[in-house]
mmCIF file with all atom_site columns, C-alpha atoms in Angstrom:
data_model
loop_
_atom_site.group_PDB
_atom_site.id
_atom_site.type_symbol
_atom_site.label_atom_id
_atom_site.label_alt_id
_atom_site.label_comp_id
_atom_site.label_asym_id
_atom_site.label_entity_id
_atom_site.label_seq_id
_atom_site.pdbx_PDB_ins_code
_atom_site.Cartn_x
_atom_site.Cartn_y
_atom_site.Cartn_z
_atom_site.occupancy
_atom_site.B_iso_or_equiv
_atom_site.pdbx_formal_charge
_atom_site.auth_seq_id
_atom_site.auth_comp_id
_atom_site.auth_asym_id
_atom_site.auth_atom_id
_atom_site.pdbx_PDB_model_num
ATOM 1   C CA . UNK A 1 1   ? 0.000   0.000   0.000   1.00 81.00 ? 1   UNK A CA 1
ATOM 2   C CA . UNK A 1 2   ? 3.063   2.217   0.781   1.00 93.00 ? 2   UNK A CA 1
ATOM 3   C CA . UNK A 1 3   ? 5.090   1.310   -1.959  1.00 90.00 ? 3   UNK A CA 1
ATOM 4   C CA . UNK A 1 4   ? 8.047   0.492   -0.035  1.00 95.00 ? 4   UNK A CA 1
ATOM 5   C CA . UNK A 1 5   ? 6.785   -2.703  1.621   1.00 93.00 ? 5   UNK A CA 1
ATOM 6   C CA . UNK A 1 6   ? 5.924   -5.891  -0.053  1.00 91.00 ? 6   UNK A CA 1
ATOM 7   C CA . UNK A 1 7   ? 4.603   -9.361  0.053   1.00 89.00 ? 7   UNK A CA 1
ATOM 8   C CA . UNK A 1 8   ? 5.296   -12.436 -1.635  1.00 90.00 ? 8   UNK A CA 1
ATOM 9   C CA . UNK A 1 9   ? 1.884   -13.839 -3.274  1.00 86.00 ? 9   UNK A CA 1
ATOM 10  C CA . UNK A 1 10  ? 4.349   -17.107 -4.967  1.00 90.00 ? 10  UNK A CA 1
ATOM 11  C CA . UNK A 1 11  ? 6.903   -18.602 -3.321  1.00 90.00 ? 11  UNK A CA 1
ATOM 12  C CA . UNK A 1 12  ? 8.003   -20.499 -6.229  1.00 89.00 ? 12  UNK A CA 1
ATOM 13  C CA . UNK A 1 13  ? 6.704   -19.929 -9.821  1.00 89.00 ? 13  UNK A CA 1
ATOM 14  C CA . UNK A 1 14  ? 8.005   -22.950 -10.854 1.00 87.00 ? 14  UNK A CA 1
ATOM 15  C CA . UNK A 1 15  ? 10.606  -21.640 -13.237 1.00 87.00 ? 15  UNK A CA 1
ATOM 16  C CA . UNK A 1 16  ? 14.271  -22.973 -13.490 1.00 82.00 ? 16  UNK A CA 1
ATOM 17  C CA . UNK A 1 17  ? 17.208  -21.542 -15.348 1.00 81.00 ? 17  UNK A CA 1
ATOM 18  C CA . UNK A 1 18  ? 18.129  -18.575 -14.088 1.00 84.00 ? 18  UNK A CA 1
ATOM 19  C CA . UNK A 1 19  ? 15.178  -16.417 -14.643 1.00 88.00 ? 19  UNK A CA 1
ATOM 20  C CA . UNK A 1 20  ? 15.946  -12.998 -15.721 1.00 89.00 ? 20  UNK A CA 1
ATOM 21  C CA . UNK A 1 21  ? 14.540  -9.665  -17.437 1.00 94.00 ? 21  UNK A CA 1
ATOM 22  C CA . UNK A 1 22  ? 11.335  -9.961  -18.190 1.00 96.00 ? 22  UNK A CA 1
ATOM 23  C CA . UNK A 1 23  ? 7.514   -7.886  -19.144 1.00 97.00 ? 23  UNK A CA 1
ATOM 24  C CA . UNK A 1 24  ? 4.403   -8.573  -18.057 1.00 97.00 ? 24  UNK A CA 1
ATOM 25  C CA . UNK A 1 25  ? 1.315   -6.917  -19.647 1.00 97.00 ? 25  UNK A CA 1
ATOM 26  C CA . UNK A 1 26  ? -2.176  -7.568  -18.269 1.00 96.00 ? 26  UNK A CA 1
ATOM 27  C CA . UNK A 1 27  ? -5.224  -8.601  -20.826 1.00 95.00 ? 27  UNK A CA 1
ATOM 28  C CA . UNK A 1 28  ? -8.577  -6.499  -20.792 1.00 93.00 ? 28  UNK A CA 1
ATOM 29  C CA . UNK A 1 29  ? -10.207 -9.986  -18.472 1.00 96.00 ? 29  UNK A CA 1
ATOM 30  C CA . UNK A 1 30  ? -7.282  -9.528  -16.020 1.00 97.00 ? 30  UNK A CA 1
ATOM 31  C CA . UNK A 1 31  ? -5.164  -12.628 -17.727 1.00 97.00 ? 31  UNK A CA 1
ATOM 32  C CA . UNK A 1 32  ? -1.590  -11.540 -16.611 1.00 97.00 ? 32  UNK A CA 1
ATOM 33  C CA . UNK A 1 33  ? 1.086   -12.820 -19.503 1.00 97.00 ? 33  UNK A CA 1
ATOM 34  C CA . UNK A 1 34  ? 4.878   -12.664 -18.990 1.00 97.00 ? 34  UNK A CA 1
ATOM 35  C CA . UNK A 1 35  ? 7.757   -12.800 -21.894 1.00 98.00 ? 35  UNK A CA 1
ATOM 36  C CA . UNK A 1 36  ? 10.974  -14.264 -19.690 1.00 97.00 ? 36  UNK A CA 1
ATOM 37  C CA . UNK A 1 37  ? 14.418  -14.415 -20.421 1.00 95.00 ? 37  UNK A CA 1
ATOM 38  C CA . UNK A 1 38  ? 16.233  -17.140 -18.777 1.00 92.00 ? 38  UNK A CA 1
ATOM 39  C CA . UNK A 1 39  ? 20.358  -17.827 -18.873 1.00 86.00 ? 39  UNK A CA 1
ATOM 40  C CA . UNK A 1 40  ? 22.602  -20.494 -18.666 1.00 72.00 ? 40  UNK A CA 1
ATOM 41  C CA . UNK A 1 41  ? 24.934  -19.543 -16.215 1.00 67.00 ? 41  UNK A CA 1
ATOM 42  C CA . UNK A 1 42  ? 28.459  -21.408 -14.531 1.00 59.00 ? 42  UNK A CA 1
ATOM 43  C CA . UNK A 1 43  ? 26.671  -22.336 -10.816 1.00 60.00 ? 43  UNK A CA 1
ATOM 44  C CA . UNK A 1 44  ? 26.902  -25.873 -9.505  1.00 59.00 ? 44  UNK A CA 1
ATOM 45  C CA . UNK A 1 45  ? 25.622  -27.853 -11.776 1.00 66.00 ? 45  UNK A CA 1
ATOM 46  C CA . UNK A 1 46  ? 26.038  -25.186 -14.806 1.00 62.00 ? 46  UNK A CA 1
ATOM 47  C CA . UNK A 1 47  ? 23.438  -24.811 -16.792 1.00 64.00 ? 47  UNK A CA 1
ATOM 48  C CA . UNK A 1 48  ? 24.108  -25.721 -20.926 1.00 66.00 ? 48  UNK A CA 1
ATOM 49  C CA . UNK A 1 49  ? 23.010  -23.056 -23.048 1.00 65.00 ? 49  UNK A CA 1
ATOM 50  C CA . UNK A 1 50  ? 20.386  -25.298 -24.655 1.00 69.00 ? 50  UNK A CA 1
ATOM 51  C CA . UNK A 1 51  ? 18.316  -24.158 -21.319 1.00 75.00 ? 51  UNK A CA 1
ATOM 52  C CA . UNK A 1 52  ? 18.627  -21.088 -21.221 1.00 87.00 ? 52  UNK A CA 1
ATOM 53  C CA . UNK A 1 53  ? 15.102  -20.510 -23.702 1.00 93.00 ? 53  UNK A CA 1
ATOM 54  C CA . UNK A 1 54  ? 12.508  -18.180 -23.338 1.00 96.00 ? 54  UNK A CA 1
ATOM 55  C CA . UNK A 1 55  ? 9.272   -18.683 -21.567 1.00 96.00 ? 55  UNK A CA 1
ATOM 56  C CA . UNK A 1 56  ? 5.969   -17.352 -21.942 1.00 98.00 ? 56  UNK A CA 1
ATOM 57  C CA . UNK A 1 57  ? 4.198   -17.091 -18.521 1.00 97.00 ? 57  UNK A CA 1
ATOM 58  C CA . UNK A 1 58  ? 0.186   -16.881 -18.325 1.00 97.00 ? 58  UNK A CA 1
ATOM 59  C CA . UNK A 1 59  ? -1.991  -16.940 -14.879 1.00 96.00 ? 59  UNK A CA 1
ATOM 60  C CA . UNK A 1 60  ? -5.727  -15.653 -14.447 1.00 97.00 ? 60  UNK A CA 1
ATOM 61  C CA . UNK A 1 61  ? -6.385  -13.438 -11.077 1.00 96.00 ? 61  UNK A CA 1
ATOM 62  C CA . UNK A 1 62  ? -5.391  -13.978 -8.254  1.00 94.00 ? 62  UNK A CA 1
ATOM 63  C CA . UNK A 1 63  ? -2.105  -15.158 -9.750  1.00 94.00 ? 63  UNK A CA 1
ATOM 64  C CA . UNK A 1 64  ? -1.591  -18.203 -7.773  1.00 95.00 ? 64  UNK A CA 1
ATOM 65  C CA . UNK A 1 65  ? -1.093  -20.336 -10.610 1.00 95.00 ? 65  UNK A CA 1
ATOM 66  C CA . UNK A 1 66  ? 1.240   -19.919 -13.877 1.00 96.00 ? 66  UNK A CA 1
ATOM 67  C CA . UNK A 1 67  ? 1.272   -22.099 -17.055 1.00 96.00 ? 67  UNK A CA 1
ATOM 68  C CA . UNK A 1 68  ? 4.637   -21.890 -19.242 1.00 96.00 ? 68  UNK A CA 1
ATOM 69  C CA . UNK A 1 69  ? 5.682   -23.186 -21.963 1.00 96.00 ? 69  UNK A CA 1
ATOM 70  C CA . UNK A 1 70  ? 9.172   -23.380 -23.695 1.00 95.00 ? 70  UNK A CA 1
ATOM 71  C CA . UNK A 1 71  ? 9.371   -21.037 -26.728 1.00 96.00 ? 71  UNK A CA 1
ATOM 72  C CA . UNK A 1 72  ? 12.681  -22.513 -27.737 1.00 94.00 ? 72  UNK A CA 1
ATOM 73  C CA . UNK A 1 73  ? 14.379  -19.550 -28.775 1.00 95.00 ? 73  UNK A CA 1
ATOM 74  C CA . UNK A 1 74  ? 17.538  -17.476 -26.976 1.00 94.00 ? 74  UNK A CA 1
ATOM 75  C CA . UNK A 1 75  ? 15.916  -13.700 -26.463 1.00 96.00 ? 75  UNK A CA 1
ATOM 76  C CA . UNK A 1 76  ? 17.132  -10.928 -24.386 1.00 95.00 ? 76  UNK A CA 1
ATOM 77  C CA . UNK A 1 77  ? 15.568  -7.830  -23.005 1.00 96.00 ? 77  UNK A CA 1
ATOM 78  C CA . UNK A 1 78  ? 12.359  -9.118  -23.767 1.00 97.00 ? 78  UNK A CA 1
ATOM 79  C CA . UNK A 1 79  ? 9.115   -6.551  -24.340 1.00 98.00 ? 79  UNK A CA 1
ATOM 80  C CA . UNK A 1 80  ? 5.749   -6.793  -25.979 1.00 98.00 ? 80  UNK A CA 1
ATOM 81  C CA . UNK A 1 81  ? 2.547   -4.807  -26.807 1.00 97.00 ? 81  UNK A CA 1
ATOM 82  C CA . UNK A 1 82  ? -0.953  -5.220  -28.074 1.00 95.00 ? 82  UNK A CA 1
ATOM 83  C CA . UNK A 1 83  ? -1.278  -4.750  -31.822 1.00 92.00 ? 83  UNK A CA 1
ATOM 84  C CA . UNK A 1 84  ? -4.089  -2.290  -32.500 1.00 87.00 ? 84  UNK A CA 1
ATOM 85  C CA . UNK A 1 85  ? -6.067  -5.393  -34.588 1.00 82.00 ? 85  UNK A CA 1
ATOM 86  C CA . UNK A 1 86  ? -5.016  -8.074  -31.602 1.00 86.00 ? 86  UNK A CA 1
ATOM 87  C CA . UNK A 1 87  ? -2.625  -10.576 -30.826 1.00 91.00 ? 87  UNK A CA 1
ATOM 88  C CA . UNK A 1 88  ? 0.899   -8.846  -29.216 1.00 97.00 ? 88  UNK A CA 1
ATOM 89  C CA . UNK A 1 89  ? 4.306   -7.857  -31.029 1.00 97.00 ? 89  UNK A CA 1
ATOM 90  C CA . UNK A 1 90  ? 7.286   -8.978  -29.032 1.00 98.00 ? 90  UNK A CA 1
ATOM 91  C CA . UNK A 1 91  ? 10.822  -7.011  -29.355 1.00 98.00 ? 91  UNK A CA 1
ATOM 92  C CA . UNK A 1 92  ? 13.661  -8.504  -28.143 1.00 98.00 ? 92  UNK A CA 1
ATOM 93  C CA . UNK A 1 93  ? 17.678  -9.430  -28.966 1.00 97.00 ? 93  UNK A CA 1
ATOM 94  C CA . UNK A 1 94  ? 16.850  -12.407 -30.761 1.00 95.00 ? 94  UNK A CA 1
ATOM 95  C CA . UNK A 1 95  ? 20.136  -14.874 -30.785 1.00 92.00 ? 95  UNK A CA 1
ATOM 96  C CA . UNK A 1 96  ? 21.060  -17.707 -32.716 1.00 90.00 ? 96  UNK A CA 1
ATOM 97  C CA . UNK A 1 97  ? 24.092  -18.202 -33.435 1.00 87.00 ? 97  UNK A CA 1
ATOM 98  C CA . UNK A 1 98  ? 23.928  -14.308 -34.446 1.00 91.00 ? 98  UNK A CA 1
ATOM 99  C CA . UNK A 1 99  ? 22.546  -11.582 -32.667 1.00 94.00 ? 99  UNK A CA 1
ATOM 100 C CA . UNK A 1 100 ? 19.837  -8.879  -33.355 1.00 97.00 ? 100 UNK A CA 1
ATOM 101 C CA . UNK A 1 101 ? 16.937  -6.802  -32.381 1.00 98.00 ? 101 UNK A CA 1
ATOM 102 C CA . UNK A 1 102 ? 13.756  -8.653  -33.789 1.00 98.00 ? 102 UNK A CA 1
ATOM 103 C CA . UNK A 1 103 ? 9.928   -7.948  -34.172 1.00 98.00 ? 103 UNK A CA 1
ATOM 104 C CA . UNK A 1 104 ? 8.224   -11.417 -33.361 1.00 98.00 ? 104 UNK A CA 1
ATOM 105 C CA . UNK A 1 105 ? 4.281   -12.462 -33.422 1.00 96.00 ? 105 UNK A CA 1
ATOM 106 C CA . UNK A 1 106 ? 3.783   -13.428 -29.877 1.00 97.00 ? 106 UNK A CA 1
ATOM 107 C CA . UNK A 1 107 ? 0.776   -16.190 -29.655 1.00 96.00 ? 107 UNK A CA 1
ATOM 108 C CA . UNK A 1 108 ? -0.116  -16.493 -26.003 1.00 94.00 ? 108 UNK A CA 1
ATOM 109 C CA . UNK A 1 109 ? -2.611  -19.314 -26.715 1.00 93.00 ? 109 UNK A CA 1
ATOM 110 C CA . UNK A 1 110 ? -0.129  -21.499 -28.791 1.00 95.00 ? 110 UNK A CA 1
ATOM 111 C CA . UNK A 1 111 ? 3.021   -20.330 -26.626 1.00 95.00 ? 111 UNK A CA 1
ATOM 112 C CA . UNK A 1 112 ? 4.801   -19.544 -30.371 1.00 96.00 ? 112 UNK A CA 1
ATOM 113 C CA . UNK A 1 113 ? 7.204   -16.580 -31.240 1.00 97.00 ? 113 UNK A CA 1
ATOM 114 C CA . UNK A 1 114 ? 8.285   -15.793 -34.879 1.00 97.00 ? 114 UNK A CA 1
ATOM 115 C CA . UNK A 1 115 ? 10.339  -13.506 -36.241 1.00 97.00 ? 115 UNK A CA 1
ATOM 116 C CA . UNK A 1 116 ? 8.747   -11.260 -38.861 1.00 96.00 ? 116 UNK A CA 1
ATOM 117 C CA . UNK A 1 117 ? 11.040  -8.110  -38.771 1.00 97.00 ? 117 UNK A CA 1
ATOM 118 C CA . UNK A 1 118 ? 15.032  -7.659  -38.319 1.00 97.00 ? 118 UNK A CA 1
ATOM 119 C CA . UNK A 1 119 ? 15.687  -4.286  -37.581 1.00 98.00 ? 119 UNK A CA 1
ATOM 120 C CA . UNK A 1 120 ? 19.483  -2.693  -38.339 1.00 97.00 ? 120 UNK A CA 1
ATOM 121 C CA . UNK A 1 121 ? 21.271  -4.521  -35.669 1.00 97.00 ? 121 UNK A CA 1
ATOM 122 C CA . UNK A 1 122 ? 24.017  -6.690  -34.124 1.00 95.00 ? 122 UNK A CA 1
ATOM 123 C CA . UNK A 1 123 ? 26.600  -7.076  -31.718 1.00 93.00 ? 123 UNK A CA 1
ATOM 124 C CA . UNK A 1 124 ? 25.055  -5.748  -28.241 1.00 94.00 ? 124 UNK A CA 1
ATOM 125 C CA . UNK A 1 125 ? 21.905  -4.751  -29.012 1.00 95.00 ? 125 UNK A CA 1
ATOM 126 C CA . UNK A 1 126 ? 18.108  -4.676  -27.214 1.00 94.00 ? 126 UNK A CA 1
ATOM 127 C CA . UNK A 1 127 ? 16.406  -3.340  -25.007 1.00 96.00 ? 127 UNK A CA 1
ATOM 128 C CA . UNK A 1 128 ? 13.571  -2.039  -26.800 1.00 98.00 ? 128 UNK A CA 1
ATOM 129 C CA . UNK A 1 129 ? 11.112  0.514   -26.066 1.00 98.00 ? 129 UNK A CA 1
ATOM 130 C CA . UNK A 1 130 ? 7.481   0.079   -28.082 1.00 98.00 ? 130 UNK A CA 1
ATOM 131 C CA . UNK A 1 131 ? 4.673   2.660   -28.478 1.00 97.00 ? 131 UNK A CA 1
ATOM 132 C CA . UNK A 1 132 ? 1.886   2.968   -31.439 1.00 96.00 ? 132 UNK A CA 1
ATOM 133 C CA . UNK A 1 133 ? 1.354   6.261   -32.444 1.00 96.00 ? 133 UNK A CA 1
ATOM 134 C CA . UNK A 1 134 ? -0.147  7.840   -35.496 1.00 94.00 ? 134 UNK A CA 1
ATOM 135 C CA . UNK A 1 135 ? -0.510  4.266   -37.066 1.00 93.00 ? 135 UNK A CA 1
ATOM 136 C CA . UNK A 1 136 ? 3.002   2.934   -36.524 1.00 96.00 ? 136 UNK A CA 1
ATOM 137 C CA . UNK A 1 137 ? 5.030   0.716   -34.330 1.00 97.00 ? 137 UNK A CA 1
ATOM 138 C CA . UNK A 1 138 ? 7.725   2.842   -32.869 1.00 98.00 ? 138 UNK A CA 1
ATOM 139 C CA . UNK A 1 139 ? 10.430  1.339   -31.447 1.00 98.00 ? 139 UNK A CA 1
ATOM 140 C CA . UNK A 1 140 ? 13.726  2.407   -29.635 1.00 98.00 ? 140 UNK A CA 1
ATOM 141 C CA . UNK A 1 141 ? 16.977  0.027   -28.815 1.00 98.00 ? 141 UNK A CA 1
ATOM 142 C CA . UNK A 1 142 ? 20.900  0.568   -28.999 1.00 97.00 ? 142 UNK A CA 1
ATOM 143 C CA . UNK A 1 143 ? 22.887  -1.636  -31.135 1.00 97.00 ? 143 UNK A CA 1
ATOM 144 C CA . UNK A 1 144 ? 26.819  -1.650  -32.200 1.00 96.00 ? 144 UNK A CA 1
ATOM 145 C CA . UNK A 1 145 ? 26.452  -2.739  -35.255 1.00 96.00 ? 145 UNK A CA 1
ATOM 146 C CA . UNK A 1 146 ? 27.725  0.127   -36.635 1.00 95.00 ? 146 UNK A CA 1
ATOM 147 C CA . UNK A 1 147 ? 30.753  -0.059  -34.074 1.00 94.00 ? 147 UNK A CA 1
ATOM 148 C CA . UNK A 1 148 ? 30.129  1.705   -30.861 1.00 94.00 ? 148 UNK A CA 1
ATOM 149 C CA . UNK A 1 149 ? 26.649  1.278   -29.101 1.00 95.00 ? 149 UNK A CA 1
ATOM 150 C CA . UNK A 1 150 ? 23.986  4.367   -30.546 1.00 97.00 ? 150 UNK A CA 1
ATOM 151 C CA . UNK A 1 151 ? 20.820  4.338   -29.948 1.00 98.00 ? 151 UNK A CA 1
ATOM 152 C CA . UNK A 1 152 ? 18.226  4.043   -33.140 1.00 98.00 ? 152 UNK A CA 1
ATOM 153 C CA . UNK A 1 153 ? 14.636  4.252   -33.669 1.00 98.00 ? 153 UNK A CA 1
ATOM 154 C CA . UNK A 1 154 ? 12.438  2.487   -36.050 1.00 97.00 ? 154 UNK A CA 1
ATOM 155 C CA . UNK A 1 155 ? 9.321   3.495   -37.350 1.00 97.00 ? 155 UNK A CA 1
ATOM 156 C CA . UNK A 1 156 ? 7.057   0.079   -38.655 1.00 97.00 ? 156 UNK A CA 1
ATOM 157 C CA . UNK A 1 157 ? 4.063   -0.139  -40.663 1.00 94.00 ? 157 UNK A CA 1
ATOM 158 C CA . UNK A 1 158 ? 2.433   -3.485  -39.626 1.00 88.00 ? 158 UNK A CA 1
ATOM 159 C CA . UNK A 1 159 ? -0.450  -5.155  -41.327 1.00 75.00 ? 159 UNK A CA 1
ATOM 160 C CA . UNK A 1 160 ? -3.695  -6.260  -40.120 1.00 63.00 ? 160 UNK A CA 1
ATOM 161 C CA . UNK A 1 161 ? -3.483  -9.398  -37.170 1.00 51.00 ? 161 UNK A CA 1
ATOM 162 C CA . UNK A 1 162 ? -4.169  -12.060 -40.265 1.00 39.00 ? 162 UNK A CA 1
ATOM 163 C CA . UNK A 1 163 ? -1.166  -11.205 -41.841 1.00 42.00 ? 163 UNK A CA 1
ATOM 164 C CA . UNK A 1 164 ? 1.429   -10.413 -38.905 1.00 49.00 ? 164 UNK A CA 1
ATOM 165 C CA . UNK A 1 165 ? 3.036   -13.415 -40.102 1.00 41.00 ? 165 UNK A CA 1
ATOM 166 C CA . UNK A 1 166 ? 4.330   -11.751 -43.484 1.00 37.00 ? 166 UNK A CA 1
ATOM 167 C CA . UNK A 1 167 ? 6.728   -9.633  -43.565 1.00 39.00 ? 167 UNK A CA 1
ATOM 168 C CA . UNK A 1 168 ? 5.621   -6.288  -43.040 1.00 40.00 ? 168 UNK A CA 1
ATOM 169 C CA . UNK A 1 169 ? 6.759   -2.900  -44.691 1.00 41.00 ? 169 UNK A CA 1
ATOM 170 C CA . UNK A 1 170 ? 8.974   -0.463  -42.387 1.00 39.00 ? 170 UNK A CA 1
ATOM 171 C CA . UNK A 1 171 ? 8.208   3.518   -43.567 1.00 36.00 ? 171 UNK A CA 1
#
């Protein structure tokens, strides 16, 4: 009530892996959903990198309860927003074998993410900020592609829900 003070609802969410950055956004019926990074990391017994995949997180009120599954992809500095026509848009660093800031379809029901948009990129790069305004997907990170970390912002057109899965045009 304060602020300051806290209490633990969860103990233990059930999640293994060294659980890291993460969003959560709440849905309209109070559905809380949660994009998680999770690392491999040298403790005793080290986890292989083959663990260290993203989850997607969903629990209904009073949050007692969490379902995840395994999206089976590598992300960093996960964050996600409702597209105007439904469904969510995920940006994240997106590694395999390379790394990049990525625009992914996030499908909470069938716990999928897909890539649909690389933006300029590589090297250390994430963090993204997302807003919609005037029609577009705005979107902030840093990258070092280009050598040293700058920061860059994208502007991107995105179609209708039905075709989130094509590649979009960027303006």
């Amino acid at each position: 009530q304060d602020g300051a003070r806290y209490d633990t609802v969860v103990e233990d969410l059930g999640v293994r892996n060294s659980p890291g950055e993460n969003t959560i956004r709440f849905q309209q019926n109070g559905t809380a959903v949660c994009l998680l990074r999770r690392d491999a990391y040298r403790g005793e017994p080290p986890i292989p990198a083959s663990a260290a995949t993203a989850l997607l997180g969903v629990a209904r009120p009073p949050y007692l309860l969490w379902e995840w599954k395994d999206l089976g992809v590598t992300i960093g500095g996960p964050n996600f927003i409702k597209a105007p026509g439904g469904g969510y848009v995920a940006a994240l660093r997106l590694v395999d074998g390379k790394s990049r800031t990525s625009l992914c379809r996030l499908d909470t029901r069938a716990g999928t993410l897909r890539e649909f948009l690389t933006l300029p990129s590589g090297g250390d790069t994430g963090y993204p900020g997302l807003v919609w305004h005037d029609g577009l997907l705005w979107v902030s990170y840093y990258s070092s592609h280009e050598g040293k970390a700058s920061i860059y912002l994208a502007r991107v057109s995105l179609p209708s829900r039905a075709g989130m899965e094509k590649r979009p045009g960027r303006s």
